[in-house]
JSON list of N, CA and C in Angstrom, two decimals:
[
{"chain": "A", "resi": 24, "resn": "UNK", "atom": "N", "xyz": [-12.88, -7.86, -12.82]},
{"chain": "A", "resi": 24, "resn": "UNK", "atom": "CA", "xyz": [-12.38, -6.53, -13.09]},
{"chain": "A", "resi": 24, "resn": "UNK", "atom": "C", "xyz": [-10.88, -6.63, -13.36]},
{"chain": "A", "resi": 25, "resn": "UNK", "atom": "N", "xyz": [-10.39, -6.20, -14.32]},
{"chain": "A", "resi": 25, "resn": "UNK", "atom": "CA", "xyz": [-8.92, -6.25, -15.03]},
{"chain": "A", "resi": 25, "resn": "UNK", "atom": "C", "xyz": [-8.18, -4.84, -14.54]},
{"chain": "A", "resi": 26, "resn": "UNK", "atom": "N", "xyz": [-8.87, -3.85, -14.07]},
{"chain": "A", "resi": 26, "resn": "UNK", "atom": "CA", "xyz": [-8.28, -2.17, -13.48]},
{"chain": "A", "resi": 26, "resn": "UNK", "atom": "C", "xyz": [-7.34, -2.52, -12.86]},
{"chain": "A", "resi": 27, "resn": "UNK", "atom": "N", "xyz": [-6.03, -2.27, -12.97]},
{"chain": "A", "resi": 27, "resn": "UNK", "atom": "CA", "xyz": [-4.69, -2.13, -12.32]},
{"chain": "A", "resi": 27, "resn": "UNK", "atom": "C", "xyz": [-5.18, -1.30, -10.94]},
{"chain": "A", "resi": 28, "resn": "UNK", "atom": "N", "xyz": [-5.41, -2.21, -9.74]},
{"chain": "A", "resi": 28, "resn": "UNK", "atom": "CA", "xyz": [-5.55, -1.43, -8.36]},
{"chain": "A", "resi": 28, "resn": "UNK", "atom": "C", "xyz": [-4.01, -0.89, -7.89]},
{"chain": "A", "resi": 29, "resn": "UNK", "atom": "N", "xyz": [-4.07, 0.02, -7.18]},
{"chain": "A", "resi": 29, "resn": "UNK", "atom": "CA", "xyz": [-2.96, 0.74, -6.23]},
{"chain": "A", "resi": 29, "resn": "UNK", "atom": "C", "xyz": [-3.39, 1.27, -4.77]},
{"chain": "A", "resi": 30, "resn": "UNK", "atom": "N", "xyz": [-2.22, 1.37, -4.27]},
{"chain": "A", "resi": 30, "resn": "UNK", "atom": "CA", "xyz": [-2.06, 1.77, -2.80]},
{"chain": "A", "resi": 30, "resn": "UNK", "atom": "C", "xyz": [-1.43, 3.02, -3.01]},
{"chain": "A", "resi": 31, "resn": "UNK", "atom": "N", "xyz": [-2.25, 4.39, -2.57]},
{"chain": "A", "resi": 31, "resn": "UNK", "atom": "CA", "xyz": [-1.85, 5.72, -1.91]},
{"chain": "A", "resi": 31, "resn": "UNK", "atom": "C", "xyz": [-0.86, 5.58, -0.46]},
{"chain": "A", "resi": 32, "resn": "UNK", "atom": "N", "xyz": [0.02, 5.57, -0.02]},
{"chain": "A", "resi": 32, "resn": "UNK", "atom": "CA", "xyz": [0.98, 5.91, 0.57]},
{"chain": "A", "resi": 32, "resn": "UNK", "atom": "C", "xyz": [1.23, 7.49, 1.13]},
{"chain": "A", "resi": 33, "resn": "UNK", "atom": "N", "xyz": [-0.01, 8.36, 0.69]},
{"chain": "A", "resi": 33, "resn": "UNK", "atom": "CA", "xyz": [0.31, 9.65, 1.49]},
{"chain": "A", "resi": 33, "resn": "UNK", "atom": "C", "xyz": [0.02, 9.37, 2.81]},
{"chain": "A", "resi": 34, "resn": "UNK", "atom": "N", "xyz": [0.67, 10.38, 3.67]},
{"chain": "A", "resi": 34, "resn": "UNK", "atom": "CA", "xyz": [0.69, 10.37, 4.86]},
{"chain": "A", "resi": 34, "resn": "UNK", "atom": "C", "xyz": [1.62, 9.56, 5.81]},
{"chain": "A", "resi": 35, "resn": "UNK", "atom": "N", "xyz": [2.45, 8.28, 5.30]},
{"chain": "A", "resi": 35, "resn": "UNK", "atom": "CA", "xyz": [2.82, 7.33, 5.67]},
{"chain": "A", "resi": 35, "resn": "UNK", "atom": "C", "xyz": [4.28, 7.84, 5.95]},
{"chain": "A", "resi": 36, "resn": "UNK", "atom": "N", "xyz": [5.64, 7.20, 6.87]},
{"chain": "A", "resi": 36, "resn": "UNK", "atom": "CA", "xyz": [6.38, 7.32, 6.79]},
{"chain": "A", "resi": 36, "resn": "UNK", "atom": "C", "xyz": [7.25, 6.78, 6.45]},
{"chain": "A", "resi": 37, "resn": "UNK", "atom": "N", "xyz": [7.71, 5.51, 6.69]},
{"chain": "A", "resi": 37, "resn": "UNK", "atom": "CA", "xyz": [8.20, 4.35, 6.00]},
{"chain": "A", "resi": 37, "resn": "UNK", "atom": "C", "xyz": [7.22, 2.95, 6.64]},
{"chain": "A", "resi": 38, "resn": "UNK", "atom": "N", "xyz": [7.81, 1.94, 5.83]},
{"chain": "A", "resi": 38, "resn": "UNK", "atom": "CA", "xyz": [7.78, 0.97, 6.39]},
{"chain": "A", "resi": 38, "resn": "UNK", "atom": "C", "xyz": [7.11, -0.35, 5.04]},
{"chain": "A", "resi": 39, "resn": "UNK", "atom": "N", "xyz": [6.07, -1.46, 5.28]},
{"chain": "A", "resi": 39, "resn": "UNK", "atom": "CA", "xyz": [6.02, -2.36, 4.51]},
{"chain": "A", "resi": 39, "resn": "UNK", "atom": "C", "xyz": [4.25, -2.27, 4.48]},
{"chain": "A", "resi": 40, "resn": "UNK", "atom": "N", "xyz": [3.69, -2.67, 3.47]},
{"chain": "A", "resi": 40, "resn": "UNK", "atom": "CA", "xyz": [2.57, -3.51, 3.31]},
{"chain": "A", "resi": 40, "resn": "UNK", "atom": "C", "xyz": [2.29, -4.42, 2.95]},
{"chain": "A", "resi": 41, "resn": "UNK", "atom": "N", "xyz": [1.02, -5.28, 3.10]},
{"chain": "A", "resi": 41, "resn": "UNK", "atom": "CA", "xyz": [0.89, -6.49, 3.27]},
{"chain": "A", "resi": 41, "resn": "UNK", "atom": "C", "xyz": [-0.52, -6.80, 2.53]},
{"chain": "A", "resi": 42, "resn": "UNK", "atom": "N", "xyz": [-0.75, -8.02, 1.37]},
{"chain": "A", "resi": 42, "resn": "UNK", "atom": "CA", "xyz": [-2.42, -8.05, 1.07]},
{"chain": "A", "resi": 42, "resn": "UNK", "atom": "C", "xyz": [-2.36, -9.04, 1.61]},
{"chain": "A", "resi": 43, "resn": "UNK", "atom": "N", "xyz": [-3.53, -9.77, 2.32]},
{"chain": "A", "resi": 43, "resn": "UNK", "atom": "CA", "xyz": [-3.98, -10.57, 2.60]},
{"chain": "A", "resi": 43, "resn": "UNK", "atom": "C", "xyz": [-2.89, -11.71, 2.77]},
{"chain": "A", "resi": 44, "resn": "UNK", "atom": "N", "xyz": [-1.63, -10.87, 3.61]},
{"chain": "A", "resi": 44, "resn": "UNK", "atom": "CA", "xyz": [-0.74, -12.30, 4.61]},
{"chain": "A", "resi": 44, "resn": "UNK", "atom": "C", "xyz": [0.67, -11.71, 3.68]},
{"chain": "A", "resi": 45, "resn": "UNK", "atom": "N", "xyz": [-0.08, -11.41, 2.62]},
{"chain": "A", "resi": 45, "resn": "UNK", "atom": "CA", "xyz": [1.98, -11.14, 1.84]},
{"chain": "A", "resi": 45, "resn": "UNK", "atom": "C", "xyz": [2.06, -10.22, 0.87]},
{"chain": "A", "resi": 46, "resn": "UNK", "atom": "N", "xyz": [3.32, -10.04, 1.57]},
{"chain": "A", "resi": 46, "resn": "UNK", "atom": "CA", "xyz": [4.01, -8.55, 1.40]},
{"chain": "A", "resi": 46, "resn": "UNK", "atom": "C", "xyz": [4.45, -8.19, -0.23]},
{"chain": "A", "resi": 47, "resn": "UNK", "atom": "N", "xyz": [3.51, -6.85, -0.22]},
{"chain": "A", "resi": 47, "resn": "UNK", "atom": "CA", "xyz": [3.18, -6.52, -1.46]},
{"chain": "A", "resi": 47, "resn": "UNK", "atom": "C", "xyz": [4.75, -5.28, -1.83]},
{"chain": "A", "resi": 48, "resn": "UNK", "atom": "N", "xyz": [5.19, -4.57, -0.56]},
{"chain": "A", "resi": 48, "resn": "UNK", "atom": "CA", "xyz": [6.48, -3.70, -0.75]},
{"chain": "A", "resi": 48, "resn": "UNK", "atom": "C", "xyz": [6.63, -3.05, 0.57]},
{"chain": "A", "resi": 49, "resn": "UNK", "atom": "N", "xyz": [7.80, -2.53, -0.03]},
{"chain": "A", "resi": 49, "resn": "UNK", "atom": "CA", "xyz": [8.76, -1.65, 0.99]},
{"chain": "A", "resi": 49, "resn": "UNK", "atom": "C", "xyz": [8.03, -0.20, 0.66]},
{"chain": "A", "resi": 50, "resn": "UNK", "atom": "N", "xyz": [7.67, 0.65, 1.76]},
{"chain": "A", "resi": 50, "resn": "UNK", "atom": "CA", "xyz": [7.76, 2.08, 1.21]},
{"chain": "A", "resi": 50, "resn": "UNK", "atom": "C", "xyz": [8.18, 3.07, 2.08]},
{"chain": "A", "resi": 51, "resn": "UNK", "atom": "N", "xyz": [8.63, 4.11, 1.39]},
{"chain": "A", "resi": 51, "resn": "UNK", "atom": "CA", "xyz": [9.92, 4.82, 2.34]},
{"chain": "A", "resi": 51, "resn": "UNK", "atom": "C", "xyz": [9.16, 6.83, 1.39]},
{"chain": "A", "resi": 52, "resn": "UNK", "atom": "N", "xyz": [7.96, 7.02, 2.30]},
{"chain": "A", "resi": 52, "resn": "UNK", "atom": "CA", "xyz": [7.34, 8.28, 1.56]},
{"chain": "A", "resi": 52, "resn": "UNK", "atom": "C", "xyz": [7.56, 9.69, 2.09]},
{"chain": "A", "resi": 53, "resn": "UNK", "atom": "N", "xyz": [7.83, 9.54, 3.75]},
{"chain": "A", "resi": 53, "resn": "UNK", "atom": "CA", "xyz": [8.53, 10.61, 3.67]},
{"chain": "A", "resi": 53, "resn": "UNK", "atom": "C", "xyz": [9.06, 10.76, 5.13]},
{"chain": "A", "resi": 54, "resn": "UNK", "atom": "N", "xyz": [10.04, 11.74, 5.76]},
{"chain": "A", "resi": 54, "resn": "UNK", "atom": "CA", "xyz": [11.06, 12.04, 6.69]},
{"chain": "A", "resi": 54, "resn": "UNK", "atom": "C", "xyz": [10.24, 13.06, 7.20]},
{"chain": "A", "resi": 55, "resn": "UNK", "atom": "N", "xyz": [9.79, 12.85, 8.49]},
{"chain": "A", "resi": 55, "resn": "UNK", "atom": "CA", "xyz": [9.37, 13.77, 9.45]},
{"chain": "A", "resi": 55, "resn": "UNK", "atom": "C", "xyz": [7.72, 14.62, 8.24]},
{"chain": "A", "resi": 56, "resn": "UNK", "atom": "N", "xyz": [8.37, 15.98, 7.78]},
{"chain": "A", "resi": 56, "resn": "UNK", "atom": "CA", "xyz": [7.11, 16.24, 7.00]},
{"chain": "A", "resi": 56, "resn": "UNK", "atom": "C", "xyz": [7.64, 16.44, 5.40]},
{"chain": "A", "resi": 57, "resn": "UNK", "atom": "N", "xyz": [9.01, 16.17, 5.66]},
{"chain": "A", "resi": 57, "resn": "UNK", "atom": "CA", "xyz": [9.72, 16.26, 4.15]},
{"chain": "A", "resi": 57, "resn": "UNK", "atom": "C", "xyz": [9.30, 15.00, 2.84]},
{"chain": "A", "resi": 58, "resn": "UNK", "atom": "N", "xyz": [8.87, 15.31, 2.15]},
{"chain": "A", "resi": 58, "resn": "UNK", "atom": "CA", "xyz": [8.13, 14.24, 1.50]},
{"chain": "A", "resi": 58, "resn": "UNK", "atom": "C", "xyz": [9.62, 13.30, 0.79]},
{"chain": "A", "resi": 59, "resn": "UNK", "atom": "N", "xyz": [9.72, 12.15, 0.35]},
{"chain": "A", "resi": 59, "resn": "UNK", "atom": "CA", "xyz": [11.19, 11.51, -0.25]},
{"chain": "A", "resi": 59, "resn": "UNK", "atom": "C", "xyz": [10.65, 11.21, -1.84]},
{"chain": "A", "resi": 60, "resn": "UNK", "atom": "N", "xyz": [10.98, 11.75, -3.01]},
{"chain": "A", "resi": 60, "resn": "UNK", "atom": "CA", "xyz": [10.90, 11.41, -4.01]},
{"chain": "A", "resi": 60, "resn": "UNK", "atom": "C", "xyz": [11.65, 9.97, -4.12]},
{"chain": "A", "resi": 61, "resn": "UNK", "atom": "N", "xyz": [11.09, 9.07, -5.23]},
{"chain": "A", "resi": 61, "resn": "UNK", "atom": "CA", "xyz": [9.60, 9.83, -6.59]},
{"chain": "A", "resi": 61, "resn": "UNK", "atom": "C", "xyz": [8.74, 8.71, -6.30]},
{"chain": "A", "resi": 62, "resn": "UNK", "atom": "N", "xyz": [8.18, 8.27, -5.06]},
{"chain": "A", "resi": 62, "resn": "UNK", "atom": "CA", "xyz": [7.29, 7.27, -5.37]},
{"chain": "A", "resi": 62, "resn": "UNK", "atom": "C", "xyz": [6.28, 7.21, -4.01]},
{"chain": "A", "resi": 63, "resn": "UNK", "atom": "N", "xyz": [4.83, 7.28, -4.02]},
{"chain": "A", "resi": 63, "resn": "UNK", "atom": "CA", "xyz": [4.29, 7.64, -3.08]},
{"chain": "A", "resi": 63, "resn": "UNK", "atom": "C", "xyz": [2.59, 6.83, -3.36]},
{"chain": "A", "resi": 64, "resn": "UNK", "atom": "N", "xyz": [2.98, 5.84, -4.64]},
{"chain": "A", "resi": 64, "resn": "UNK", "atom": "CA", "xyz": [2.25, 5.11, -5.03]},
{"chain": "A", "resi": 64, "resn": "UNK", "atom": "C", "xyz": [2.27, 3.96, -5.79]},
{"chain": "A", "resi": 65, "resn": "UNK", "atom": "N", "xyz": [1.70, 2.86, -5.00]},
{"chain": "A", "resi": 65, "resn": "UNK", "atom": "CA", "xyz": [2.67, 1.75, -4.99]},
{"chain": "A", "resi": 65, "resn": "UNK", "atom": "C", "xyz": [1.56, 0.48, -5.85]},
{"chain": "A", "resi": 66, "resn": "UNK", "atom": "N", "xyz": [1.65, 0.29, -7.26]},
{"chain": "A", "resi": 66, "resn": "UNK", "atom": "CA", "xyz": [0.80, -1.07, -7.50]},
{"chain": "A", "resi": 66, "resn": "UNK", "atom": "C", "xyz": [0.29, -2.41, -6.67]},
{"chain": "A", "resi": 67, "resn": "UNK", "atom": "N", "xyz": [-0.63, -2.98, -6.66]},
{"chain": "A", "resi": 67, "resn": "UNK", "atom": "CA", "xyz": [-1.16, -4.29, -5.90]},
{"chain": "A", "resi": 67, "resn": "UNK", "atom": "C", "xyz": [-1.62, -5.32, -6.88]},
{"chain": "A", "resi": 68, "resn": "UNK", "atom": "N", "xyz": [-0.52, -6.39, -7.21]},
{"chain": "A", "resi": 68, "resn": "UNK", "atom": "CA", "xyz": [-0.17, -7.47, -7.79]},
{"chain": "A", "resi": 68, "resn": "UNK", "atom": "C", "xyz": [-1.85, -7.83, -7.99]},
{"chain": "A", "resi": 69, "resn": "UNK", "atom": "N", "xyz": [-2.65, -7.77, -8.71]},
{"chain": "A", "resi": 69, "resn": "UNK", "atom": "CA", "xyz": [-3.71, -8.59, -9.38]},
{"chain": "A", "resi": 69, "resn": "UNK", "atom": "C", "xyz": [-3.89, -10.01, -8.13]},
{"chain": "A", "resi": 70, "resn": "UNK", "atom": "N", "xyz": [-3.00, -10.81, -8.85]},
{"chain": "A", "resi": 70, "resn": "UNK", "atom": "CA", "xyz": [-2.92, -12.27, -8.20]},
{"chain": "A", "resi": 70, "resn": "UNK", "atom": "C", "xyz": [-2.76, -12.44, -7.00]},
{"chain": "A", "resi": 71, "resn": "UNK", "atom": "N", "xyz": [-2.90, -11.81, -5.73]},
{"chain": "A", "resi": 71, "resn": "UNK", "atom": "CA", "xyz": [-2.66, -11.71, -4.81]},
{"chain": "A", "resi": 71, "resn": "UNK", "atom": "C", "xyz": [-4.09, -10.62, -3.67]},
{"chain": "A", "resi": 72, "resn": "UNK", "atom": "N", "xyz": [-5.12, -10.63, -4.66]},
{"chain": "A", "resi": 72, "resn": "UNK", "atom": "CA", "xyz": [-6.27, -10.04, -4.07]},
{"chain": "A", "resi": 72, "resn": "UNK", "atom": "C", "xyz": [-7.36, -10.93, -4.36]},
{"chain": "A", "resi": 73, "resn": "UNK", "atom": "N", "xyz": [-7.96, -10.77, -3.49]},
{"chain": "A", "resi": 73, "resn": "UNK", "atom": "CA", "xyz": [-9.36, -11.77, -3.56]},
{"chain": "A", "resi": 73, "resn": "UNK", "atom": "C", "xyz": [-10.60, -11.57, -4.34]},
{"chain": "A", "resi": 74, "resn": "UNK", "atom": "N", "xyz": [-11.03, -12.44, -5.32]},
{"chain": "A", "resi": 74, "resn": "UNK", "atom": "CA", "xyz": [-12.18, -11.64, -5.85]},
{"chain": "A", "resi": 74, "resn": "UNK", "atom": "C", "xyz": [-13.50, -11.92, -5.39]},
{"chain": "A", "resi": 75, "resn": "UNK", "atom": "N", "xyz": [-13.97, -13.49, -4.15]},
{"chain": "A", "resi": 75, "resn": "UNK", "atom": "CA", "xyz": [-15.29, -13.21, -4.07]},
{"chain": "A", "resi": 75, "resn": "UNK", "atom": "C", "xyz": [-14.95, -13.23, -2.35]},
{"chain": "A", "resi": 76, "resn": "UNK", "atom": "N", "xyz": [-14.31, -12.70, -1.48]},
{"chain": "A", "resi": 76, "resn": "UNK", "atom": "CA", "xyz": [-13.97, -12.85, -0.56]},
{"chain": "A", "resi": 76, "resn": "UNK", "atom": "C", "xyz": [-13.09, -11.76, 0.46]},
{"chain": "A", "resi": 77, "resn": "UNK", "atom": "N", "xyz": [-13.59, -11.06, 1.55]},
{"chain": "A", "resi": 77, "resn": "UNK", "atom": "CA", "xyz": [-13.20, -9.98, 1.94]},
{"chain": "A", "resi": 77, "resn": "UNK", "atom": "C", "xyz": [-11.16, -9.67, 1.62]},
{"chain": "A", "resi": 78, "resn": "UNK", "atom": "N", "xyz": [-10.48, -8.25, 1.58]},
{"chain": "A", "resi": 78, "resn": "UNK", "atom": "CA", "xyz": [-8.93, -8.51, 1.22]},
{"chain": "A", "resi": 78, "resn": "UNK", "atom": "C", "xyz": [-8.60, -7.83, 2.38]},
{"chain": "A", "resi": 79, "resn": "UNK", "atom": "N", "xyz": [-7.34, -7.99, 3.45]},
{"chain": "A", "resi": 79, "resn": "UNK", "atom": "CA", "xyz": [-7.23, -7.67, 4.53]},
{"chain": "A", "resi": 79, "resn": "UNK", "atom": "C", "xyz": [-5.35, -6.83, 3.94]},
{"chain": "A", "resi": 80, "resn": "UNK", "atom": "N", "xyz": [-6.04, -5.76, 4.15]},
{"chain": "A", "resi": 80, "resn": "UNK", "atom": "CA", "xyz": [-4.77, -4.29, 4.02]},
{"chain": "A", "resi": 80, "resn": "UNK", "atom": "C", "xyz": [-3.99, -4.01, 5.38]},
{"chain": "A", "resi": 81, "resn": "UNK", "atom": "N", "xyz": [-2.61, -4.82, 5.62]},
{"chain": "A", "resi": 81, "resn": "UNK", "atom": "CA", "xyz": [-1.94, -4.33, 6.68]},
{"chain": "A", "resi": 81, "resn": "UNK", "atom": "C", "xyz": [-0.79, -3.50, 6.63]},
{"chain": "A", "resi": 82, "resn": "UNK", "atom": "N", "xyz": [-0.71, -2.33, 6.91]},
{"chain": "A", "resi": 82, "resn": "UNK", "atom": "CA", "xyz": [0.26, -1.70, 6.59]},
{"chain": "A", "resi": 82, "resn": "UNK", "atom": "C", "xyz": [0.86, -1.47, 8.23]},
{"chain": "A", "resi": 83, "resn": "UNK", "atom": "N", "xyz": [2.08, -1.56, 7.97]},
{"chain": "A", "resi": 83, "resn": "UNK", "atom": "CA", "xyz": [3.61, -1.46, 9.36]},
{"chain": "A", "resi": 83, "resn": "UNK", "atom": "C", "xyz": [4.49, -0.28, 8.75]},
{"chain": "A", "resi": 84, "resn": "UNK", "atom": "N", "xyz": [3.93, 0.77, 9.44]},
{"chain": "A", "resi": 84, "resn": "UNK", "atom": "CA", "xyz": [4.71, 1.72, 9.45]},
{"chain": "A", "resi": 84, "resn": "UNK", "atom": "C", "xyz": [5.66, 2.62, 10.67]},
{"chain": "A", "resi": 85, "resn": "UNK", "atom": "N", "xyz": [7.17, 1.74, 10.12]},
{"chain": "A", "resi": 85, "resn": "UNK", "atom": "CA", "xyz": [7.74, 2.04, 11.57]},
{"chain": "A", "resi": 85, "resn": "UNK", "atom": "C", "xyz": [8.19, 3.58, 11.80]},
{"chain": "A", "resi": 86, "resn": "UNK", "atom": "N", "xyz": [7.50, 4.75, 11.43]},
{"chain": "A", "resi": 86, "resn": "UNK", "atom": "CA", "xyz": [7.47, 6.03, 12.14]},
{"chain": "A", "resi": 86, "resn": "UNK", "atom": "C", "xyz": [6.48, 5.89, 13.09]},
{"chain": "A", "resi": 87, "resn": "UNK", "atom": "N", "xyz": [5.10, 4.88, 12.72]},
{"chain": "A", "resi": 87, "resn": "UNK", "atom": "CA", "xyz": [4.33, 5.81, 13.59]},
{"chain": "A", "resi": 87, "resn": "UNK", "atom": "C", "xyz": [2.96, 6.21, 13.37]},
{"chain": "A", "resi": 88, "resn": "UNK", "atom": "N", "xyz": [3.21, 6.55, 11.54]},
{"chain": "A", "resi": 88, "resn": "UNK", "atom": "CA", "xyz": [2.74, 7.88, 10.86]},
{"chain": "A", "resi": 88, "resn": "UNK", "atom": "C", "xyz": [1.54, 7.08, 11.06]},
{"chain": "A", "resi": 89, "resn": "UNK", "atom": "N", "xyz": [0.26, 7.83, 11.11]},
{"chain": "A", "resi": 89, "resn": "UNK", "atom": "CA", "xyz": [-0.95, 7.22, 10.82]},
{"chain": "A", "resi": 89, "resn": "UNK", "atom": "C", "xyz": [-2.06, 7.26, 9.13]},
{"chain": "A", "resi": 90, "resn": "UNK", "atom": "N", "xyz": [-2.31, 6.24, 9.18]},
{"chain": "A", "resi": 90, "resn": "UNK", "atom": "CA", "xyz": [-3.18, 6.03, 8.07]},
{"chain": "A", "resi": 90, "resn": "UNK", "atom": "C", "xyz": [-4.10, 6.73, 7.20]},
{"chain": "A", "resi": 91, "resn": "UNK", "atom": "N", "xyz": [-4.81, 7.75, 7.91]},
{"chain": "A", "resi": 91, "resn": "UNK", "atom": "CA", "xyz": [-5.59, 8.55, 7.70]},
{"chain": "A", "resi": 91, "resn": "UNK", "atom": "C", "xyz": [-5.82, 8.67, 6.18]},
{"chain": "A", "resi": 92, "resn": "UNK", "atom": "N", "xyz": [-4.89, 9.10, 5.65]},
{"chain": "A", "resi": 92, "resn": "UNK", "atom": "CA", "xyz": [-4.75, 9.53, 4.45]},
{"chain": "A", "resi": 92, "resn": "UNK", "atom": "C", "xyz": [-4.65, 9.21, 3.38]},
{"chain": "A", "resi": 93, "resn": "UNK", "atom": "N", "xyz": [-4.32, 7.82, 3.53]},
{"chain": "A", "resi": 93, "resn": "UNK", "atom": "CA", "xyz": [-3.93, 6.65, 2.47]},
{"chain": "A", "resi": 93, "resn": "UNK", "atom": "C", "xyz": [-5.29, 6.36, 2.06]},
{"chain": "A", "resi": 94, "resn": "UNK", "atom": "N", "xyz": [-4.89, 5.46, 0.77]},
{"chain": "A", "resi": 94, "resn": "UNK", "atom": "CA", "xyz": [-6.39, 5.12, 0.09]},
{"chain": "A", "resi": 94, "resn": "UNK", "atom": "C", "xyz": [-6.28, 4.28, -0.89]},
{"chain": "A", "resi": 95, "resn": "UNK", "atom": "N", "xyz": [-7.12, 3.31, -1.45]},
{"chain": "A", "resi": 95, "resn": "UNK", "atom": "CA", "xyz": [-6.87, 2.86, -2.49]},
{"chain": "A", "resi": 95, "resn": "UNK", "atom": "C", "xyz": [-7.46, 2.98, -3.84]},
{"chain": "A", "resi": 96, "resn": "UNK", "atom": "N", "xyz": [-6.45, 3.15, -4.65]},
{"chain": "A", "resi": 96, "resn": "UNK", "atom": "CA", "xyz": [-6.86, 3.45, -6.37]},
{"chain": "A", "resi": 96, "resn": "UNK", "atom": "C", "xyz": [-6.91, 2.64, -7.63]},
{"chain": "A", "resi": 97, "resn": "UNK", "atom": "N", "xyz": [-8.33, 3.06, -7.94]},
{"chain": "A", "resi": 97, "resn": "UNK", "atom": "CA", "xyz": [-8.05, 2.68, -9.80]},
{"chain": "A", "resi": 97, "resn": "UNK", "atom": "C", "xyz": [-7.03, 2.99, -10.65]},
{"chain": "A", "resi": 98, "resn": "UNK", "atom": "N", "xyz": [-6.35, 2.65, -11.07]},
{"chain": "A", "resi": 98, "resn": "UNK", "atom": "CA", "xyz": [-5.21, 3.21, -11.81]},
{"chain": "A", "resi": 98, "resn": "UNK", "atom": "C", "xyz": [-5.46, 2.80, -13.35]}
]
């Protein structure tokens, strides 16, 4: 599959994610409930996901914020 995958970042407050051991970015989405423009969706490097073998999504978000909401997309 060639589909440009992405990471949803709603809900999150700051902090980093991770595919499978390495760090895909920094993200900084929003302050308490104030959302921070302009970016709240973040690409996942092709070369760095697994294709016949489970992909392990760690996200460190030092607010806190919980996951819930996040998701991942076809783009």
């Amino acid at each position: 599959i060639d589909t440009p995958i992405a990471f949803d970042a709603s809900g999150l407050s700051k902090g980093q994610l991770y595919i499978n051991g390495r760090n895909v970015s920094r993200y900084f989405v929003s302050v308490g409930a104030k959302a921070v423009p302009p970016q709240s969706v973040y690409l996942i490097p092709r070369p760095l996901l697994r294709a016949k073998q489970p992909n392990e999504l760690l996200i460190f978000d030092e607010g806190g914020a919980s996951p819930t909401k996040c998701r991942m997309l076809y783009v």
